[in-house]
Amino acid sequence: MSDDSSPGRARADRPKAKRLKAHSLIDKVYDWKNLQSAWRRVRANKGAHGLDRVTIELFGSDVDTHLREIQRKLKEQRFVPQPVRRVYIPKASDPNKLRPLGIPVVADRVVQQAIIQIVDPLFDDTLSDRSYGYRKRRNAHDAMATMIADIKDGYHIVIDADIKGFFDNLSHDVAMSRIRQRIADGRVLDLFEAFLKAGIHEDGIVTAPEAGTPQGGVVSPWISNLVLDDLDKAIEAKGWRHVRFADDFVVLCRSSEEAEPALRYIKDVVRELELELHETKTRISSARQGFAFLGFEIRSYRVGIKHKAIERLKDRIRGITARQQGRNIEAVIDDLNPVIRGWARYYGVAEISELCRELQKWIRSRLRSFRFKRKRKTDNWRLRSLRLRKWGLLSLAVCRPVRRLSLARGAVSE
């Protein structure tokens, strides 16, 4: 068991002053400055159009009119969310499987963002320090760094847990009960419930969900933190370490003997939330045997990345550098660079220096094949790497962040 100063100890173990509920919030939600701020966030996040086919660009072309209409409906308690548009995208964990998304219309995304901007401060400082997803000044790299520090502290046995269809099976009653703990404004509560129960449009049919919250808006990940904070506090109260990013979490113990009852306990807590762990995807492992978290892979006390993350990168690059295109190589490089930059900034914190060199060599080979419509070793001499750099091709190694995650050299090195 860890002492009181250890990270992960439940703050809930210590007495807290009773918090009063917030009664008057709706006027803050539809405040003009708050709506404008919400719109700027929605615009920055981009995304596809909803069921009404109004794009971000179209909404922004007459934004004041749209925001005034939203404000009027909120004031008059007449705002009703539209059904979300169901689309499917490949799962990050398995590209051969599809993950459902529910894309709200732009107006609904603005209202969701406006609500979260007001209510999030009421909850955020009560949430576990071990929760890293969709919270200000926290990210996946911070979650990984905390987990690595725990392993260095001797918590090397890992419960690699997976909640079965969290966003599809979330109980509306459980979610609303957590929201009501701090909010008493009935108008805001009605909006939350309306977003939870918003219809799902698929193949011309609208269905009303009895459970779940569609991934695609800002309300869903926020509610996931609220509901799963109960799980966080339960784990912390037992003295185990854990790290959670939305519905993805790992629990760390000092021994296998400790991990077995811990897993049984976690199953019970998850069941109380009217959810369940995925039996085939939840297992007990170790930092030596290997486990994956947030796209990274810990194996033999080394921080690497999942093979699927490499294959997804290659698939995207293959699509961009396909030979039969009516474009020049500079245009292809312009499309490649954001992919290279984004991948390197996320996965570049791992111990992948050699991998970056191999991938960069492969990317150059793809560009040469595109340029000459063939693949020959002699093309390396016909199109030198220096020429590709002059055309603007970014390097994975250069785009990596300064921060590094390592178990061998220490939890985190800068």
Coordinates of C-alpha atoms in Angstrom, one line a residue:
M1 CA 0.0 0.0 0.0
S2 CA 1.3 3.5 -0.8
D3 CA 1.6 6.3 1.8
D4 CA -0.6 9.4 1.8
S5 CA 1.9 11.4 -0.3
S6 CA 1.9 8.9 -3.2
P7 CA 0.2 9.8 -6.4
G8 CA -3.1 8.2 -6.9
R9 CA -4.2 8.2 -3.2
A10 CA -7.9 9.2 -3.2
R11 CA -8.5 12.7 -2.2
A12 CA -12.0 11.4 -1.3
D13 CA -10.4 9.7 1.7
R14 CA -10.1 13.1 3.3
P15 CA -13.1 15.0 4.6
K16 CA -14.4 17.7 2.1
A17 CA -16.6 20.7 2.7
K18 CA -20.0 20.1 1.3
R19 CA -20.4 21.8 -2.1
L20 CA -23.5 23.7 -2.9
K21 CA -25.4 23.0 -6.1
A22 CA -25.4 25.6 -8.9
H23 CA -28.9 26.9 -9.5
S24 CA -28.7 29.7 -12.1
L25 CA -26.5 28.6 -15.1
I26 CA -28.6 28.9 -18.2
D27 CA -28.1 32.7 -18.5
K28 CA -24.3 32.1 -18.4
V29 CA -24.7 29.4 -21.1
Y30 CA -26.5 31.7 -23.6
D31 CA -24.3 34.8 -22.7
W32 CA -23.2 36.3 -26.0
K33 CA -19.5 36.1 -25.2
N34 CA -19.8 32.5 -24.1
L35 CA -21.6 31.6 -27.3
Q36 CA -18.9 33.3 -29.4
S37 CA -16.2 31.5 -27.5
A38 CA -18.0 28.2 -28.0
W39 CA -18.2 28.9 -31.7
R40 CA -14.5 29.6 -32.0
R41 CA -13.8 26.2 -30.3
V42 CA -16.2 24.4 -32.6
R43 CA -14.7 26.1 -35.7
A44 CA -11.1 25.2 -34.5
N45 CA -12.1 21.5 -34.1
K46 CA -13.5 21.5 -37.7
G47 CA -15.4 18.2 -38.4
A48 CA -18.0 17.1 -40.9
H49 CA -21.6 18.5 -41.3
G50 CA -24.5 17.1 -39.4
L51 CA -27.9 16.0 -40.6
D52 CA -28.9 19.5 -41.8
R53 CA -25.8 19.5 -44.1
V54 CA -24.7 22.9 -42.7
T55 CA -20.9 22.9 -42.7
I56 CA -18.6 24.8 -40.5
E57 CA -17.8 27.2 -43.4
L58 CA -21.5 27.8 -44.2
F59 CA -22.3 28.4 -40.5
G60 CA -19.4 30.8 -40.2
S61 CA -20.5 32.8 -43.3
D62 CA -23.4 34.2 -41.2
V63 CA -22.3 33.3 -37.7
D64 CA -23.9 36.2 -35.9
T65 CA -27.4 35.3 -37.2
H66 CA -26.9 31.7 -36.3
L67 CA -25.7 32.5 -32.8
R68 CA -28.6 35.0 -32.2
E69 CA -31.0 32.3 -33.2
I70 CA -29.4 29.8 -30.8
Q71 CA -29.5 32.4 -28.0
R72 CA -33.1 33.2 -28.6
K73 CA -34.1 29.5 -28.5
L74 CA -32.2 29.0 -25.3
K75 CA -33.7 32.0 -23.6
E76 CA -37.2 30.8 -24.6
Q77 CA -36.5 27.2 -23.6
R78 CA -37.2 26.1 -27.1
F79 CA -33.9 24.7 -28.1
V80 CA -34.2 21.1 -29.2
P81 CA -31.2 19.1 -30.4
Q82 CA -31.5 17.5 -33.9
P83 CA -30.7 13.8 -34.4
V84 CA -27.1 13.0 -35.0
R85 CA -25.9 11.6 -38.3
R86 CA -24.5 8.1 -37.9
V87 CA -21.2 7.4 -39.6
Y88 CA -18.6 4.6 -39.2
I89 CA -14.9 4.9 -39.1
P90 CA -12.2 2.2 -38.7
K91 CA -11.3 1.4 -35.1
A92 CA -7.9 2.6 -34.0
S93 CA -7.3 -0.8 -32.3
D94 CA -8.5 -2.8 -35.3
P95 CA -8.8 -1.0 -38.7
N96 CA -10.8 -4.0 -40.0
K97 CA -13.6 -3.2 -37.5
L98 CA -15.8 0.0 -37.6
R99 CA -16.5 2.4 -34.8
P100 CA -19.9 4.3 -34.8
L101 CA -19.8 8.1 -34.6
G102 CA -22.8 10.4 -34.1
I103 CA -22.2 13.7 -35.8
P104 CA -24.3 16.5 -34.4
V105 CA -25.3 19.6 -36.4
V106 CA -23.0 22.6 -36.0
A107 CA -25.6 24.5 -33.9
D108 CA -25.9 21.6 -31.5
R109 CA -22.1 21.4 -31.2
V110 CA -22.0 25.1 -30.3
V111 CA -24.6 24.6 -27.6
Q112 CA -22.8 21.6 -26.2
Q113 CA -19.5 23.5 -26.1
A114 CA -21.3 26.5 -24.5
I115 CA -22.7 24.3 -21.7
I116 CA -19.4 22.5 -21.0
Q117 CA -17.5 25.8 -20.7
I118 CA -19.9 26.8 -17.9
V119 CA -20.3 23.6 -16.0
D120 CA -16.9 22.0 -16.3
P121 CA -15.3 24.3 -13.7
L122 CA -17.9 23.1 -11.2
F123 CA -16.7 19.5 -11.5
D124 CA -13.1 19.5 -12.7
D125 CA -11.4 20.1 -9.4
T126 CA -13.4 17.3 -7.8
L127 CA -12.2 14.7 -10.4
S128 CA -9.3 12.3 -9.8
D129 CA -5.8 13.4 -10.5
R130 CA -5.5 10.1 -12.3
S131 CA -7.9 11.1 -15.1
Y132 CA -6.2 12.6 -18.1
G133 CA -8.6 12.6 -21.0
Y134 CA -10.3 15.7 -22.3
R135 CA -9.2 17.9 -19.4
K136 CA -7.4 21.2 -19.5
R137 CA -3.6 21.1 -19.4
R138 CA -3.6 17.2 -19.5
N139 CA -2.9 14.9 -22.4
A140 CA -2.0 11.4 -23.3
H141 CA 1.7 12.0 -22.8
D142 CA 1.1 13.1 -19.2
A143 CA -0.9 9.9 -18.7
M144 CA 1.9 7.8 -20.0
A145 CA 4.5 9.6 -17.9
T146 CA 2.4 8.9 -14.7
M147 CA 2.1 5.3 -15.6
I148 CA 5.9 5.0 -16.2
A149 CA 6.6 6.6 -12.8
D150 CA 4.3 4.1 -11.2
I151 CA 6.1 1.2 -12.8
K152 CA 9.4 2.7 -11.6
D153 CA 7.9 2.8 -8.1
G154 CA 7.4 -1.0 -8.2
Y155 CA 3.9 -1.2 -9.6
H156 CA 4.9 -3.4 -12.5
I157 CA 1.9 -5.8 -12.6
V158 CA -0.8 -4.3 -14.9
I159 CA -4.5 -4.9 -15.3
D160 CA -5.0 -4.0 -18.9
A161 CA -8.8 -3.2 -18.7
D162 CA -11.4 -2.6 -21.4
I163 CA -15.0 -1.5 -20.8
K164 CA -17.3 -3.2 -23.2
G165 CA -18.9 -0.6 -25.5
F166 CA -18.8 2.2 -22.9
F167 CA -20.2 5.0 -25.1
D168 CA -22.9 2.7 -26.5
N169 CA -24.0 1.2 -23.2
L170 CA -23.7 4.2 -20.8
S171 CA -26.8 4.4 -18.6
H172 CA -28.7 7.7 -19.0
D173 CA -29.9 7.5 -15.4
V174 CA -26.3 7.0 -14.1
A175 CA -25.0 9.9 -16.2
M176 CA -27.8 12.3 -15.1
S177 CA -27.4 11.3 -11.4
R178 CA -23.7 12.4 -11.6
I179 CA -24.6 15.7 -13.3
R180 CA -27.3 16.5 -10.7
Q181 CA -24.7 16.2 -7.9
R182 CA -23.6 19.8 -8.7
I183 CA -26.3 21.2 -11.0
A184 CA -29.7 22.2 -9.9
D185 CA -30.7 24.4 -12.8
G186 CA -33.5 22.4 -14.4
R187 CA -33.1 24.1 -17.8
V188 CA -29.4 23.0 -18.1
L189 CA -30.4 19.5 -16.8
D190 CA -33.0 19.3 -19.5
L191 CA -30.5 20.2 -22.2
F192 CA -28.1 17.4 -21.0
E193 CA -30.9 14.9 -21.0
A194 CA -32.0 16.1 -24.5
F195 CA -28.5 15.6 -25.9
L196 CA -28.3 12.1 -24.3
K197 CA -31.6 11.1 -25.8
A198 CA -31.2 12.8 -29.2
G199 CA -32.2 10.6 -32.1
I200 CA -29.7 8.7 -34.3
H201 CA -30.3 9.0 -38.0
E202 CA -29.1 6.0 -40.1
D203 CA -30.2 4.8 -43.5
G204 CA -33.1 7.3 -43.5
I205 CA -34.5 6.0 -40.1
V206 CA -34.3 7.9 -36.8
T207 CA -34.1 5.8 -33.6
A208 CA -34.3 7.0 -30.0
P209 CA -31.5 5.6 -27.9
E210 CA -32.4 4.0 -24.6
A211 CA -28.7 4.1 -23.5
G212 CA -25.4 5.4 -24.6
T213 CA -24.1 8.7 -25.7
P214 CA -22.9 9.2 -29.3
Q215 CA -19.3 9.9 -29.9
G216 CA -18.8 13.0 -32.0
G217 CA -19.8 15.9 -29.7
V218 CA -18.1 17.4 -26.7
V219 CA -20.7 16.2 -24.2
S220 CA -19.9 12.5 -24.5
P221 CA -16.2 12.6 -23.4
W222 CA -17.1 15.1 -20.6
I223 CA -19.8 12.7 -19.3
S224 CA -17.4 9.8 -19.5
N225 CA -15.0 11.5 -17.0
L226 CA -17.9 12.3 -14.7
V227 CA -19.3 8.7 -14.6
L228 CA -15.9 7.0 -14.4
D229 CA -14.7 9.2 -11.6
D230 CA -16.6 6.8 -9.4
L231 CA -14.3 4.1 -10.6
D232 CA -11.2 6.3 -10.1
K233 CA -12.1 7.0 -6.5
A234 CA -12.9 3.4 -5.8
I235 CA -9.5 2.2 -7.1
E236 CA -7.6 5.0 -5.2
A237 CA -9.3 4.2 -2.0
K238 CA -7.8 0.7 -2.2
G239 CA -4.3 2.1 -2.6
W240 CA -3.7 0.7 -6.1
R241 CA -2.3 2.9 -8.8
H242 CA -4.2 3.6 -12.0
V243 CA -4.2 5.9 -15.0
R244 CA -7.3 6.7 -17.1
F245 CA -7.9 8.5 -20.4
A246 CA -11.7 8.7 -21.0
D247 CA -12.8 5.0 -21.0
D248 CA -9.3 3.6 -21.5
F249 CA -7.5 2.7 -18.3
V250 CA -4.9 0.5 -16.7
V251 CA -4.5 -0.5 -13.0
L252 CA -1.1 -1.1 -11.6
C253 CA -0.3 -3.4 -8.6
R254 CA 2.9 -4.6 -6.9
S255 CA 2.3 -8.3 -7.4
S256 CA 0.1 -10.8 -9.3
E257 CA -1.4 -11.9 -5.9
E258 CA -2.6 -8.3 -5.5
A259 CA -3.8 -8.0 -9.1
E260 CA -6.3 -10.9 -8.9
P261 CA -8.6 -9.5 -6.2
A262 CA -8.1 -6.1 -7.7
L263 CA -9.6 -7.2 -11.0
R264 CA -12.5 -8.8 -9.2
Y265 CA -13.1 -5.6 -7.3
I266 CA -13.0 -3.5 -10.5
K267 CA -15.5 -5.7 -12.2
D268 CA -17.9 -5.2 -9.3
V269 CA -17.4 -1.4 -9.4
V270 CA -18.0 -1.3 -13.1
R271 CA -21.1 -3.4 -12.7
E272 CA -22.5 -0.9 -10.2
L273 CA -22.2 1.7 -13.0
E274 CA -24.4 -0.6 -15.1
L275 CA -21.4 -1.4 -17.4
E276 CA -19.1 -4.4 -17.8
L277 CA -15.5 -5.2 -18.6
H278 CA -14.8 -6.9 -21.9
E279 CA -13.8 -10.5 -20.8
T280 CA -11.5 -11.2 -23.8
K281 CA -9.8 -7.8 -23.9
T282 CA -9.2 -7.5 -20.1
R283 CA -6.1 -9.3 -18.8
I284 CA -3.3 -9.2 -16.2
S285 CA 0.1 -8.6 -17.6
S286 CA 3.4 -6.9 -16.6
A287 CA 5.9 -4.3 -17.8
R288 CA 8.1 -7.2 -18.9
Q289 CA 5.5 -9.3 -20.7
G290 CA 4.0 -6.3 -22.4
F291 CA 0.8 -4.4 -22.7
A292 CA -0.6 -1.5 -24.7
F293 CA -2.0 1.8 -23.6
L294 CA -3.1 4.8 -25.7
G295 CA -1.4 3.5 -28.8
F296 CA 1.9 2.9 -27.0
E297 CA 3.4 -0.5 -26.0
I298 CA 5.4 -1.3 -22.9
R299 CA 7.4 -4.5 -23.3
S300 CA 10.6 -5.6 -21.6
Y301 CA 10.5 -2.3 -19.8
R302 CA 10.8 -0.4 -23.0
V303 CA 8.4 2.2 -24.4
G304 CA 7.5 1.5 -28.0
I305 CA 4.4 1.8 -30.1
K306 CA 1.9 -0.7 -31.4
H307 CA 2.5 -2.3 -34.7
K308 CA -0.9 -1.2 -35.9
A309 CA 0.1 2.5 -35.4
I310 CA 2.9 2.0 -37.8
E311 CA 0.7 0.2 -40.3
R312 CA -1.9 3.0 -40.1
L313 CA 0.7 5.6 -40.9
K314 CA 2.0 3.6 -43.9
D315 CA -1.6 3.1 -45.2
R316 CA -2.1 6.9 -45.1
I317 CA 1.2 7.6 -46.8
R318 CA 0.4 4.9 -49.5
G319 CA -2.8 6.7 -50.2
I320 CA -1.2 10.1 -50.5
T321 CA 1.7 8.8 -52.7
A322 CA -0.3 6.6 -55.0
R323 CA 1.5 6.7 -58.4
Q324 CA -1.5 7.5 -60.7
Q325 CA -2.2 11.1 -59.7
G326 CA -2.4 14.2 -61.8
R327 CA -0.3 16.2 -59.3
N328 CA 3.3 17.2 -59.0
I329 CA 5.6 16.0 -56.2
E330 CA 5.5 19.3 -54.3
A331 CA 1.8 19.0 -53.9
V332 CA 2.1 15.4 -52.6
I333 CA 4.8 16.6 -50.1
D334 CA 2.4 19.3 -48.9
D335 CA -0.2 16.6 -48.1
L336 CA 2.4 14.3 -46.5
N337 CA 3.8 16.9 -44.1
P338 CA 0.8 17.3 -41.7
V339 CA 0.6 13.5 -41.5
I340 CA 4.3 13.2 -40.7
R341 CA 4.2 16.1 -38.2
G342 CA 1.1 14.8 -36.4
W343 CA 2.4 11.2 -36.1
A344 CA 5.8 12.3 -34.9
R345 CA 4.5 14.7 -32.3
Y346 CA 2.3 12.0 -30.7
Y347 CA 4.4 8.8 -31.0
G348 CA 7.8 10.5 -31.1
V349 CA 8.0 10.5 -27.3
A350 CA 8.6 6.8 -27.3
E351 CA 11.9 5.1 -27.8
I352 CA 11.7 4.9 -31.6
S353 CA 14.8 6.6 -33.0
E354 CA 15.7 3.6 -35.2
L355 CA 12.1 3.2 -36.3
C356 CA 11.9 6.9 -37.4
R357 CA 15.0 6.4 -39.5
E358 CA 13.5 3.4 -41.2
L359 CA 10.2 5.0 -41.8
Q360 CA 11.8 8.2 -43.2
K361 CA 13.8 6.0 -45.6
W362 CA 10.5 4.3 -46.7
I363 CA 8.7 7.6 -47.2
R364 CA 11.5 8.8 -49.5
S365 CA 11.2 5.6 -51.4
R366 CA 7.5 6.1 -51.8
L367 CA 8.1 9.6 -53.2
R368 CA 10.7 8.4 -55.6
S369 CA 8.3 5.8 -56.9
F370 CA 5.6 8.4 -57.3
R371 CA 8.0 10.7 -59.2
F372 CA 9.3 8.1 -61.6
K373 CA 6.2 5.9 -61.7
R374 CA 8.3 2.9 -60.8
K375 CA 10.5 1.4 -58.0
R376 CA 14.2 0.9 -58.6
K377 CA 17.2 1.3 -56.4
T378 CA 19.0 3.5 -58.9
D379 CA 16.2 6.1 -58.3
N380 CA 18.0 7.0 -55.0
W381 CA 20.7 8.6 -57.1
R382 CA 18.3 10.3 -59.5
L383 CA 16.3 12.0 -56.7
R384 CA 18.6 12.7 -53.7
S385 CA 17.3 13.2 -50.2
L386 CA 18.6 16.7 -50.2
R387 CA 16.3 17.6 -53.1
L388 CA 13.3 16.2 -51.2
R389 CA 14.2 18.3 -48.2
K390 CA 14.5 21.4 -50.5
W391 CA 11.0 20.7 -51.7
G392 CA 9.9 20.8 -48.1
L393 CA 9.7 17.2 -47.0
L394 CA 9.6 17.1 -43.2
S395 CA 11.6 14.6 -41.1
L396 CA 10.0 12.4 -38.5
A397 CA 13.1 12.8 -36.3
V398 CA 13.0 16.6 -36.5
C399 CA 9.3 16.7 -35.7
R400 CA 9.6 14.6 -32.6
P401 CA 8.9 16.5 -29.4
V402 CA 11.7 17.2 -27.0
R403 CA 10.0 15.2 -24.3
R404 CA 10.9 11.5 -24.2
L405 CA 9.3 8.6 -22.3
S406 CA 11.7 5.9 -21.1
L407 CA 11.8 3.2 -18.4
A408 CA 15.5 2.5 -18.8
R409 CA 16.7 6.1 -18.4
G410 CA 14.0 7.1 -15.9
A411 CA 10.3 7.9 -16.1
V412 CA 10.6 10.9 -18.2
S413 CA 13.6 12.7 -19.8
E414 CA 13.5 16.1 -21.3

